[in-house]
Short mmCIF file of C-alpha atoms in Angstrom, two decimals:
data_model
loop_
_atom_site.label_atom_id
_atom_site.label_comp_id
_atom_site.label_asym_id
_atom_site.label_seq_id
_atom_site.Cartn_x
_atom_site.Cartn_y
_atom_site.Cartn_z
CA UNK R 215 -85.05 15.80 -7.18
CA UNK R 216 -86.79 17.89 -4.57
CA UNK R 217 -89.04 16.25 -2.02
CA UNK R 218 -91.47 19.08 -2.16
CA UNK R 219 -91.60 22.09 -4.38
CA UNK R 220 -93.77 25.12 -3.74
CA UNK R 221 -94.21 27.21 -6.85
CA UNK R 222 -95.48 30.74 -6.80
CA UNK R 223 -97.98 29.93 -4.07
CA UNK R 224 -100.58 32.43 -2.92
CA UNK R 225 -103.12 31.67 -0.21
CA UNK R 226 -106.14 33.74 0.66
CA UNK R 227 -108.70 33.51 3.41
CA UNK R 228 -111.63 35.43 2.05
CA UNK R 229 -110.30 38.78 0.94
CA UNK R 230 -107.20 38.55 3.09
CA UNK R 231 -104.01 37.40 1.41
CA UNK R 232 -101.81 35.53 3.84
CA UNK R 233 -99.21 34.28 1.40
CA UNK R 234 -98.25 35.83 -1.86
CA UNK R 235 -96.10 34.20 -4.50
CA UNK R 236 -94.05 32.01 -2.23
CA UNK R 237 -91.64 29.59 -3.83
CA UNK R 238 -89.39 27.13 -2.06
CA UNK R 239 -88.12 23.62 -2.30
CA UNK R 240 -86.83 21.07 0.15
CA UNK R 241 -84.08 18.67 -0.84
CA UNK R 242 -83.53 15.21 0.68
CA UNK R 243 -81.90 15.20 4.09
CA UNK R 244 -81.77 18.93 4.79
CA UNK R 245 -83.22 20.83 7.72
CA UNK R 246 -85.02 23.96 6.59
CA UNK R 247 -86.53 26.33 9.12
CA UNK R 248 -89.17 28.94 8.47
CA UNK R 249 -89.06 32.00 10.70
CA UNK R 250 -91.34 35.00 10.63
CA UNK R 251 -93.52 37.20 12.80
CA UNK R 252 -97.02 36.23 13.90
CA UNK R 253 -99.47 36.31 11.04
CA UNK R 254 -96.72 35.94 8.47
CA UNK R 255 -98.33 32.85 6.96
CA UNK R 256 -95.96 30.22 8.31
CA UNK R 257 -98.68 27.86 9.41
CA UNK R 258 -100.68 28.47 6.25
CA UNK R 259 -97.65 27.48 4.22
CA UNK R 260 -97.34 24.14 6.00
CA UNK R 261 -101.08 23.60 5.76
CA UNK R 262 -100.91 24.21 2.03
CA UNK R 263 -98.14 21.63 1.75
CA UNK R 264 -100.23 18.96 3.50
CA UNK R 265 -103.27 19.91 1.44
CA UNK R 266 -105.37 21.45 4.21
CA UNK R 267 -105.73 24.78 2.40
CA UNK R 268 -106.24 25.24 -1.30
CA UNK R 269 -103.81 27.51 -3.13
CA UNK R 270 -105.40 30.64 -4.52
CA UNK R 271 -102.65 30.65 -7.08
CA UNK R 272 -99.57 28.57 -7.76
CA UNK R 273 -99.11 24.98 -6.68
CA UNK R 274 -97.43 22.52 -4.39
CA UNK R 275 -95.67 19.61 -6.04
CA UNK R 276 -94.61 16.54 -4.10
CA UNK R 277 -91.92 14.31 -5.51
CA UNK R 278 -93.37 10.98 -6.58
CA UNK R 279 -93.61 8.53 -3.71
CA UNK R 280 -92.51 11.12 -1.16
CA UNK R 281 -94.00 10.41 2.25
CA UNK R 282 -94.66 13.28 4.60
CA UNK R 283 -94.88 13.10 8.38
CA UNK R 284 -96.69 16.01 9.96
CA UNK R 285 -96.43 17.28 13.54
CA UNK R 286 -99.17 19.86 14.17
CA UNK R 287 -98.79 23.01 16.21
CA UNK R 288 -100.88 21.81 19.07
CA UNK R 289 -103.37 19.10 19.55
CA UNK R 290 -106.05 19.23 22.15
CA UNK R 291 -107.45 15.84 23.03
CA UNK R 292 -110.81 16.18 24.65
CA UNK R 293 -111.03 14.64 28.09
CA UNK R 294 -114.12 12.78 26.91
CA UNK R 295 -112.16 10.81 24.31
CA UNK R 296 -110.40 7.80 25.82
CA UNK R 297 -107.49 6.75 23.67
CA UNK R 298 -104.15 5.13 24.35
CA UNK R 299 -100.94 6.24 22.72
CA UNK R 300 -100.65 3.01 20.76
CA UNK R 301 -104.22 3.28 19.45
CA UNK R 302 -103.47 6.87 18.44
CA UNK R 303 -100.38 5.78 16.54
CA UNK R 304 -102.44 3.21 14.65
CA UNK R 305 -104.68 5.89 13.16
CA UNK R 306 -105.84 6.05 10.50
CA UNK R 307 -104.40 2.80 9.16
CA UNK R 308 -103.29 -0.11 11.28
CA UNK R 309 -99.59 -0.46 12.08
CA UNK R 310 -97.60 -3.37 13.47
CA UNK R 311 -96.86 -3.26 17.20
CA UNK R 312 -93.13 -3.49 16.46
CA UNK R 313 -93.37 -0.34 14.32
CA UNK R 314 -95.14 1.49 17.13
CA UNK R 315 -92.45 0.55 19.63
CA UNK R 316 -89.76 1.53 17.17
CA UNK R 317 -91.31 4.93 16.44
CA UNK R 318 -91.81 5.66 20.14
CA UNK R 319 -88.19 4.74 20.82
CA UNK R 320 -87.04 6.98 17.97
CA UNK R 321 -89.02 9.83 19.43
CA UNK R 322 -87.46 9.23 22.85
CA UNK R 323 -90.55 7.96 24.69
CA UNK R 324 -90.27 4.17 24.55
CA UNK R 325 -92.53 3.43 27.51
CA UNK R 326 -95.66 5.33 26.69
CA UNK R 327 -97.52 2.90 24.42
CA UNK R 328 -100.19 2.11 26.99
CA UNK R 329 -100.60 5.61 28.44
CA UNK R 330 -103.78 7.63 27.94
CA UNK R 331 -103.26 10.49 25.51
CA UNK R 332 -105.05 13.03 27.68
CA UNK R 333 -102.75 12.29 30.63
CA UNK R 334 -99.45 13.10 28.91
CA UNK R 335 -97.31 16.11 29.78
CA UNK R 336 -96.64 18.71 27.11
CA UNK R 337 -93.19 17.34 26.30
CA UNK R 338 -94.39 13.74 26.16
CA UNK R 339 -97.27 14.73 23.93
CA UNK R 340 -95.00 16.44 21.42
CA UNK R 341 -92.82 13.36 21.29
CA UNK R 342 -95.81 11.13 20.75
CA UNK R 343 -96.85 13.39 17.89
CA UNK R 344 -93.33 13.08 16.54
CA UNK R 345 -93.55 9.30 16.85
CA UNK R 346 -96.81 9.36 14.92
CA UNK R 347 -95.18 11.38 12.18
CA UNK R 348 -92.23 8.97 12.06
CA UNK R 349 -94.28 5.81 11.91
CA UNK R 350 -94.89 5.99 8.17
CA UNK R 351 -91.11 6.28 7.59
CA UNK R 352 -91.41 9.74 6.06
CA UNK R 353 -88.98 11.30 3.63
CA UNK R 354 -89.95 14.70 4.93
CA UNK R 355 -90.97 15.78 8.41
CA UNK R 356 -93.09 18.90 8.76
CA UNK R 357 -93.09 20.51 12.19
CA UNK R 358 -95.28 23.45 13.08
CA UNK R 359 -93.82 25.06 16.18
CA UNK R 360 -93.53 21.68 17.73
CA UNK R 361 -92.02 23.02 20.95
CA UNK R 362 -94.71 25.50 21.81
CA UNK R 363 -95.41 25.33 25.51
CA UNK R 364 -92.18 23.52 26.35
CA UNK R 365 -89.56 25.15 28.52
CA UNK R 366 -86.07 25.87 27.19
CA UNK R 367 -84.64 22.59 28.32
CA UNK R 368 -87.58 20.66 26.92
CA UNK R 369 -87.44 22.32 23.55
CA UNK R 370 -83.67 22.00 23.29
CA UNK R 371 -83.90 18.29 23.91
CA UNK R 372 -86.79 18.03 21.46
CA UNK R 373 -84.72 19.59 18.71
CA UNK R 374 -81.82 17.32 19.58
CA UNK R 375 -84.20 14.44 19.07
CA UNK R 376 -85.10 15.79 15.63
CA UNK R 377 -81.43 16.04 14.77
CA UNK R 378 -80.90 12.45 15.88
CA UNK R 379 -83.87 11.29 13.85
CA UNK R 380 -82.49 13.04 10.81
CA UNK R 381 -79.13 11.37 11.30
CA UNK R 382 -80.67 7.95 11.74
CA UNK R 383 -83.29 8.02 9.03
CA UNK R 384 -81.96 10.60 6.61
CA UNK R 385 -85.32 12.32 6.37
CA UNK R 386 -85.52 16.00 5.54
CA UNK R 387 -87.13 18.42 7.98
CA UNK R 388 -89.16 21.53 7.24
CA UNK R 389 -90.08 23.29 10.44
CA UNK R 390 -91.48 26.49 11.82
CA UNK R 391 -89.81 27.79 14.91
CA UNK R 392 -89.85 30.84 17.07
CA UNK R 393 -86.74 29.89 18.94
CA UNK R 394 -84.15 31.72 16.96
CA UNK R 395 -81.10 30.37 18.75
CA UNK R 396 -82.21 26.80 18.05
CA UNK R 397 -83.12 27.68 14.50
CA UNK R 398 -79.80 29.27 13.84
CA UNK R 399 -77.81 26.37 15.19
CA UNK R 400 -79.76 23.41 13.92
CA UNK R 401 -80.81 24.43 10.42
CA UNK R 402 -79.08 23.97 7.12
CA UNK R 403 -81.19 26.67 5.61
CA UNK R 404 -83.49 29.37 6.97
CA UNK R 405 -86.39 30.96 5.15
CA UNK R 406 -87.64 34.22 6.53
CA UNK R 407 -91.30 34.65 5.77
CA UNK R 408 -93.58 37.65 6.08
CA UNK R 409 -96.43 37.00 3.67
CA UNK R 410 -93.73 36.54 1.08
CA UNK R 411 -90.20 35.16 1.27
CA UNK R 412 -88.11 38.03 2.68
CA UNK R 413 -84.81 36.30 2.49
CA UNK R 414 -83.38 32.83 2.64
CA UNK R 415 -80.07 31.09 2.91
CA UNK R 416 -77.76 29.60 5.50
CA UNK R 417 -78.42 30.79 9.06
CA UNK R 418 -75.44 33.13 8.95
CA UNK R 419 -76.55 34.71 5.69
CA UNK R 420 -80.13 35.19 6.84
CA UNK R 421 -79.15 36.56 10.23
CA UNK R 422 -77.13 39.30 8.60
CA UNK R 423 -79.69 40.11 5.92
CA UNK R 424 -81.24 43.57 6.33
CA UNK R 425 -84.76 42.17 5.75
CA UNK R 426 -84.31 39.78 8.64
CA UNK R 427 -82.93 42.49 10.90
CA UNK R 428 -85.85 44.71 10.02
CA UNK R 429 -88.25 41.98 11.15
CA UNK R 430 -86.47 40.72 14.22
CA UNK R 431 -84.57 43.77 15.37
CA UNK R 432 -81.23 43.89 17.09
CA UNK R 433 -81.86 40.72 19.07
CA UNK R 434 -80.54 38.79 16.11
CA UNK R 435 -77.02 39.68 17.18
CA UNK R 436 -77.46 37.41 20.15
CA UNK R 437 -78.88 34.63 18.06
CA UNK R 438 -76.00 34.82 15.67
CA UNK R 439 -73.48 34.82 18.49
CA UNK R 440 -75.12 31.72 19.85
CA UNK R 441 -75.04 30.12 16.49
CA UNK R 442 -71.29 30.36 16.63
CA UNK R 443 -71.25 28.71 20.03
CA UNK R 444 -72.82 25.44 20.91
CA UNK R 445 -76.53 25.36 20.75
CA UNK R 446 -77.28 23.54 23.93
CA UNK R 447 -76.84 25.92 26.77
CA UNK R 448 -79.34 27.86 28.67
CA UNK R 449 -79.15 31.54 27.82
CA UNK R 450 -82.46 33.19 27.91
CA UNK R 451 -83.01 35.33 24.88
CA UNK R 452 -86.43 36.47 25.80
CA UNK R 453 -88.79 36.99 22.97
CA UNK R 454 -87.21 38.28 19.81
CA UNK R 455 -90.41 37.95 18.04
CA UNK R 456 -92.09 41.27 17.57
CA UNK R 457 -95.76 40.85 17.58
CA UNK R 458 -97.03 42.58 14.52
CA UNK R 459 -100.56 42.66 15.86
CA UNK R 460 -101.94 41.28 12.66
CA UNK R 461 -104.72 38.78 12.71
CA UNK R 462 -103.80 35.62 14.54
CA UNK R 463 -102.57 32.73 12.51
CA UNK Z 282 -143.18 -13.22 19.48
CA UNK Z 283 -143.45 -9.95 17.54
CA UNK Z 284 -147.14 -9.95 18.36
CA UNK Z 285 -146.36 -8.76 21.85
CA UNK Z 286 -146.17 -4.96 21.91
CA UNK Z 287 -143.64 -5.07 24.75
CA UNK Z 288 -141.31 -7.23 22.68
CA UNK Z 289 -141.65 -4.86 19.73
CA UNK Z 290 -141.00 -1.91 22.01
CA UNK Z 291 -137.89 -3.54 23.47
CA UNK Z 292 -136.56 -4.36 20.00
CA UNK Z 293 -137.20 -0.79 18.88
CA UNK Z 294 -135.36 0.60 21.91
CA UNK Z 295 -132.43 -1.75 21.37
CA UNK Z 296 -132.26 -0.77 17.72
CA UNK Z 297 -132.09 2.92 18.54
CA UNK Z 298 -129.49 2.33 21.26
CA UNK Z 299 -127.44 0.31 18.77
CA UNK Z 300 -127.28 3.17 16.27
CA UNK Z 301 -127.02 5.92 18.86
CA UNK Z 302 -123.99 4.44 20.66
CA UNK Z 303 -121.17 4.94 18.13
CA UNK Z 304 -122.76 8.12 16.83
CA UNK Z 305 -123.27 9.44 20.34
CA UNK Z 306 -119.58 8.92 21.10
CA UNK Z 307 -118.65 11.22 18.23
CA UNK Z 308 -121.27 13.73 19.32
CA UNK Z 309 -119.65 13.78 22.77
CA UNK Z 310 -116.04 13.84 21.52
CA UNK Z 311 -116.71 16.59 19.02
CA UNK Z 312 -118.87 18.59 21.41
CA UNK Z 313 -121.81 18.46 19.07
CA UNK Z 314 -124.46 17.83 21.71
CA UNK Z 315 -126.44 20.85 20.73
CA UNK Z 316 -126.23 19.80 17.11
CA UNK Z 317 -128.19 16.65 17.93
CA UNK Z 318 -130.81 18.72 19.70
CA UNK Z 319 -131.12 21.11 16.79
CA UNK Z 320 -131.52 18.34 14.25
CA UNK Z 321 -134.17 16.75 16.40
CA UNK Z 322 -136.15 19.95 16.84
CA UNK Z 323 -136.11 20.51 13.12
CA UNK Z 324 -137.66 17.06 12.72
CA UNK Z 325 -141.02 18.44 13.92
CA UNK Z 326 -141.12 20.51 10.76
CA UNK Z 327 -140.49 17.25 8.94
CA UNK Z 328 -143.47 15.66 10.67
CA UNK Z 329 -145.69 18.54 9.58
CA UNK Z 330 -144.47 18.36 6.00
CA UNK Z 331 -144.94 14.61 5.77
CA UNK Z 332 -148.51 14.95 6.98
CA UNK Z 333 -149.18 17.83 4.58
CA UNK Z 334 -147.84 15.95 1.58
CA UNK Z 335 -148.94 12.59 2.94
CA UNK Z 336 -145.59 10.90 2.71
CA UNK Z 337 -144.00 8.72 5.33
CA UNK Z 338 -142.97 10.41 8.56
CA UNK Z 339 -139.58 8.77 8.29
CA UNK Z 340 -138.86 10.33 4.89
CA UNK Z 341 -140.16 13.74 5.97
CA UNK Z 342 -138.18 13.96 9.19
CA UNK Z 343 -135.06 12.64 7.57
CA UNK Z 344 -135.26 15.14 4.72
CA UNK Z 345 -135.68 18.09 7.07
CA UNK Z 346 -132.99 16.81 9.45
CA UNK Z 347 -130.59 16.42 6.53
CA UNK Z 348 -131.42 19.86 5.16
CA UNK Z 349 -130.93 21.36 8.57
CA UNK Z 350 -127.57 19.66 8.96
CA UNK Z 351 -126.41 20.80 5.53
CA UNK Z 352 -127.48 24.39 6.17
CA UNK Z 353 -125.53 24.38 9.43
CA UNK Z 354 -122.50 22.94 7.64
CA UNK Z 355 -122.63 25.63 5.00
CA UNK Z 356 -123.37 28.57 7.31
CA UNK Z 357 -120.93 27.70 10.07
CA UNK Z 358 -117.85 29.87 10.19
CA UNK Z 359 -119.54 32.81 8.50
CA UNK Z 360 -119.77 35.36 11.22
CA UNK Z 361 -122.03 33.57 13.70
CA UNK Z 362 -120.95 31.40 16.56
CA UNK Z 363 -122.05 27.81 16.14
CA UNK Z 364 -124.39 27.82 19.13
CA UNK Z 365 -126.12 30.98 17.94
CA UNK Z 366 -126.60 29.52 14.50
CA UNK Z 367 -127.95 26.25 15.88
CA UNK Z 368 -130.23 28.10 18.27
CA UNK Z 369 -131.70 30.20 15.50
CA UNK Z 370 -132.19 27.28 13.13
CA UNK Z 371 -133.42 24.75 15.66
CA UNK Z 372 -136.02 26.92 17.29
CA UNK Z 373 -137.23 28.49 14.09
CA UNK Z 374 -137.59 25.06 12.53
CA UNK Z 375 -139.52 23.91 15.60
CA UNK Z 376 -141.74 27.01 15.55
CA UNK Z 377 -142.42 26.78 11.82
CA UNK Z 378 -143.13 23.10 12.29
CA UNK Z 379 -145.67 23.74 15.04
CA UNK Z 380 -147.33 26.48 12.98
CA UNK Z 381 -147.37 24.27 9.91
CA UNK Z 382 -149.02 21.48 11.87
CA UNK Z 383 -151.87 23.83 12.81
CA UNK Z 384 -152.62 24.45 9.12
CA UNK Z 385 -153.19 20.82 8.40
CA UNK Z 386 -156.90 20.36 8.61
CA UNK Z 387 -158.70 17.09 8.52
CA UNK Z 388 -155.82 15.20 10.04
CA UNK Z 389 -155.80 15.01 13.78
CA UNK Z 390 -152.29 14.43 14.93
CA UNK Z 391 -151.08 13.68 18.35
CA UNK Z 392 -148.21 16.12 18.70
CA UNK Z 393 -147.29 14.66 22.05
CA UNK Z 394 -146.52 11.37 20.34
CA UNK Z 395 -143.84 13.08 18.29
CA UNK Z 396 -142.46 15.18 21.11
CA UNK Z 397 -142.15 12.30 23.52
CA UNK Z 398 -142.31 9.27 21.28
CA UNK Z 399 -144.69 6.38 21.48
CA UNK Z 400 -142.55 3.32 21.77
CA UNK Z 401 -145.43 1.11 22.87
CA UNK Z 402 -147.20 1.73 19.55
CA UNK Z 403 -144.28 0.54 17.42
CA UNK Z 404 -145.54 -1.62 14.56
CA UNK Z 405 -143.73 -4.31 12.61
CA UNK Z 406 -143.15 -1.82 9.80
CA UNK Z 407 -141.74 0.73 12.25
CA UNK Z 408 -139.49 -1.96 13.61
CA UNK Z 409 -138.07 -2.74 10.19
CA UNK Z 410 -137.52 0.96 9.52
CA UNK Z 411 -135.75 1.37 12.87
CA UNK Z 412 -133.51 -1.64 12.40
CA UNK Z 413 -132.86 -0.80 8.76
CA UNK Z 414 -131.86 2.75 9.70
CA UNK Z 415 -129.77 1.56 12.63
CA UNK Z 416 -127.93 -0.90 10.41
CA UNK Z 417 -127.18 1.83 7.86
CA UNK Z 418 -125.90 4.19 10.57
CA UNK Z 419 -123.69 1.58 12.21
CA UNK Z 420 -122.35 0.42 8.86
CA UNK Z 421 -121.63 3.99 7.80
CA UNK Z 422 -119.80 4.83 11.02
CA UNK Z 423 -117.99 1.51 11.08
CA UNK Z 424 -116.80 2.06 7.53
CA UNK Z 425 -115.50 5.57 8.21
CA UNK Z 426 -114.42 4.87 11.80
CA UNK Z 427 -110.68 5.46 11.54
CA UNK Z 428 -111.06 8.46 9.26
CA UNK Z 429 -113.69 9.96 11.55
CA UNK Z 430 -111.55 9.39 14.60
CA UNK Z 431 -108.52 10.98 12.96
CA UNK Z 432 -110.47 14.05 11.90
CA UNK Z 433 -111.98 14.29 15.38
CA UNK Z 434 -108.52 14.37 16.93
CA UNK Z 435 -107.13 16.98 14.58
CA UNK Z 436 -108.20 18.22 11.17
CA UNK Z 437 -104.68 18.91 9.96
CA UNK Z 438 -103.53 15.44 10.96
CA UNK Z 439 -106.41 14.12 8.89
CA UNK Z 440 -105.42 16.19 5.88
CA UNK Z 441 -101.83 15.02 6.25
CA UNK Z 442 -103.09 11.42 6.12
CA UNK Z 443 -105.08 12.09 2.99
CA UNK Z 444 -108.44 12.32 4.77
CA UNK Z 445 -110.82 15.17 4.07
CA UNK Z 446 -112.34 16.12 7.45
CA UNK Z 447 -115.15 18.07 5.76
CA UNK Z 448 -116.31 14.88 4.09
CA UNK Z 449 -116.15 12.98 7.36
CA UNK Z 450 -118.21 15.71 9.02
CA UNK Z 451 -120.82 15.20 6.32
CA UNK Z 452 -120.88 11.47 7.04
CA UNK Z 453 -121.58 12.20 10.70
CA UNK Z 454 -124.27 14.68 9.77
CA UNK Z 455 -126.04 12.19 7.54
CA UNK Z 456 -125.82 9.50 10.22
CA UNK Z 457 -127.29 11.95 12.71
CA UNK Z 458 -130.20 12.76 10.43
CA UNK Z 459 -130.98 9.07 9.92
CA UNK Z 460 -130.80 8.40 13.65
CA UNK Z 461 -133.13 11.26 14.47
CA UNK Z 462 -135.64 10.11 11.86
CA UNK Z 463 -135.48 6.57 13.17
CA UNK Z 464 -135.63 7.42 16.85
CA UNK Z 465 -138.50 9.89 16.71
CA UNK Z 466 -141.06 7.15 17.21
CA UNK Z 467 -139.18 5.64 20.14
CA UNK Z 468 -138.13 8.50 22.40
CA UNK Z 469 -139.54 11.50 20.57
CA UNK Z 470 -137.99 14.74 19.46
CA UNK Z 471 -137.26 16.06 22.93
CA UNK Z 472 -135.34 13.04 24.15
CA UNK Z 473 -133.41 11.90 21.09
CA UNK Z 474 -130.32 13.86 22.09
CA UNK Z 475 -130.50 12.10 25.46
CA UNK Z 476 -130.20 8.68 23.81
CA UNK Z 477 -127.17 9.94 21.90
CA UNK Z 478 -125.30 11.61 24.70
CA UNK Z 479 -126.16 9.92 28.00
CA UNK Z 480 -125.07 6.35 27.20
CA UNK Z 481 -121.84 7.64 25.64
CA UNK Z 482 -121.13 9.89 28.61
CA UNK Z 483 -121.91 7.05 31.01
CA UNK Z 484 -119.52 4.78 29.11
CA UNK Z 485 -116.60 7.21 29.29
CA UNK Z 486 -115.30 6.32 32.77
CA UNK Z 487 -115.38 2.62 31.88
CA UNK Z 488 -113.31 2.92 28.72
CA UNK Z 489 -109.68 3.11 27.70
CA UNK Z 490 -110.10 3.13 23.93
CA UNK Z 491 -112.60 4.78 21.58
CA UNK Z 492 -113.87 1.40 20.41
CA UNK Z 493 -114.37 0.27 24.00
CA UNK Z 494 -116.38 3.39 24.69
CA UNK Z 495 -118.65 2.80 21.69
CA UNK Z 496 -119.31 -0.79 22.74
CA UNK Z 497 -119.92 0.18 26.37
CA UNK Z 498 -122.27 2.96 25.24
CA UNK Z 499 -124.19 0.44 23.14
CA UNK Z 500 -124.57 -1.95 26.07
CA UNK Z 501 -125.62 0.82 28.43
CA UNK Z 502 -128.15 2.11 25.91
CA UNK Z 503 -129.65 -1.32 25.30
CA UNK Z 504 -129.85 -2.12 28.99
CA UNK Z 505 -131.47 1.25 29.62
CA UNK Z 506 -134.06 0.48 26.96
CA UNK Z 507 -134.91 -2.90 28.45
CA UNK Z 508 -134.91 -1.81 32.09
CA UNK Z 509 -136.70 1.44 31.29
CA UNK Z 510 -139.48 -0.37 29.47
CA UNK Z 511 -139.85 -2.85 32.29
CA UNK Z 512 -140.02 0.01 34.80
CA UNK Z 513 -142.59 1.82 32.65
CA UNK Z 514 -144.71 -1.31 32.64
CA UNK Z 515 -144.43 -1.91 36.37
CA UNK Z 516 -144.84 1.69 37.55
CA UNK Z 517 -147.12 2.78 34.72
CA UNK Z 518 -144.82 5.63 33.70
CA UNK Z 519 -144.27 7.03 30.18
CA UNK Z 520 -141.94 4.64 28.36
CA UNK Z 521 -139.56 6.95 26.48
CA UNK Z 522 -138.73 9.16 29.47
CA UNK Z 523 -138.34 6.07 31.68
CA UNK Z 524 -135.64 4.75 29.33
CA UNK Z 525 -133.81 8.06 29.52
CA UNK Z 526 -134.12 8.07 33.32
CA UNK Z 527 -132.43 4.68 33.55
CA UNK Z 528 -129.62 5.89 31.29
CA UNK Z 529 -129.24 8.99 33.45
CA UNK Z 530 -128.99 6.92 36.62
CA UNK Z 531 -126.31 4.79 34.95
CA UNK Z 532 -124.43 7.96 34.08
CA UNK Z 533 -124.59 9.03 37.69
CA UNK Z 534 -123.32 5.66 38.85
CA UNK Z 535 -120.32 5.52 36.51
CA UNK Z 536 -119.46 9.15 37.28
CA UNK Z 537 -119.41 8.47 40.99
CA UNK Z 538 -117.32 5.39 40.29
CA UNK Z 539 -114.79 7.53 38.52
CA UNK Z 540 -115.10 10.66 40.66
CA UNK Z 541 -112.79 9.51 43.40
CA UNK Z 542 -109.93 8.10 41.38
CA UNK Z 543 -109.97 11.02 39.00
CA UNK Z 544 -109.84 14.36 40.74
CA UNK Z 545 -110.27 17.36 38.53
#
């Protein structure tokens, strides 16, 4: 049975509809990526799944006993708040020290337990957030543009880490990403979102769909070509993401 | 022992510092400093209302502080920036309070006592109100500590952990209202925010964890109360402001301590 099932979901902020009649499901163990232009409701979709926004219509059903680990888009820790990584990982419920060490190792940052959160680099921070999401042994990981602010190398290695985590724990991953070449290589399934689900399917199917091409333009050719190669080299694809100058997410 | 007004004053100051420490940390972390100010200013309206309806000052100030906090909670995010909203509400509440006070005939009230506090006139009853309120605030914050901390770090992380950050915000707001009502006698409306923020800010350079910072803020606040009172007695200075001065000097000291190893 599905880990999470979104049925006919609409979300509104005031009079503005950001999502209309979106349905999707995530099955155990798969990596599903959501792509879409700015303002297409990607973040709102994830926030609806974790319960941070109320559906205007439709519903979100979690499988019984399904645990979700959430990695937010960005997290600013105020300089005035002193907190170590290990204390952060214990929130909101206490966790055994062994579990903290294990989660940090899984996330690829085994030595950071005693570091201050506000002193971490961008890449370290994202991995600590990943560790926090992993600590509850989730069945489903939700990642909201987890590599924002990382350079190409950093984000490639972050996604490799996700892949490794999936292999080791068998958890499913639902993520938002702007990095089309990574998306296309690392996902089992891609959902193209623009207020509604434009198209979905395997990366190859989505990349050749006319709806997807209409949103992302001819740059998709490059992404698809890369998909057929290995995913870990350093071509710069620039920004395929056309800014639709809608309201910010 | 409680017969000595200096002992009562010291106990009152310690009580306020005790409640203000953990709450003040959240005020600092969440950048709500102005919120504390606004709630405190609104308390003057509470004083006027309690005199008009002859109920206890504590109940009056707490009611108005709570109302104020709820109004801010409801109105925030509706087209006005938070600081504008707080500015409008705080100063209008203060102005209406001062006007309302002038209507109350027959009762002569010493407005200065409410603006600056009158810690030396703390009675046994006041003391029990202060300590009762402080205990409620500390218990409330202690109970919600982890949830509050999680929502302070990130609201979406809180939601993902099954915590409703809006509810936690309400808890903070209520604690703030109680603290203001309790502290009005000790440091007065104008300096309440100081007791919240300065000890917490002074504790920051000494701390590595949130809990450590709350404890350090508590100690700094209590020491400031004791030393400030002593200084007020020796130099014949106003007691409430003297306490705040000691806290401010402590802040300066810990900042200098940190300044060199932490360039930014």
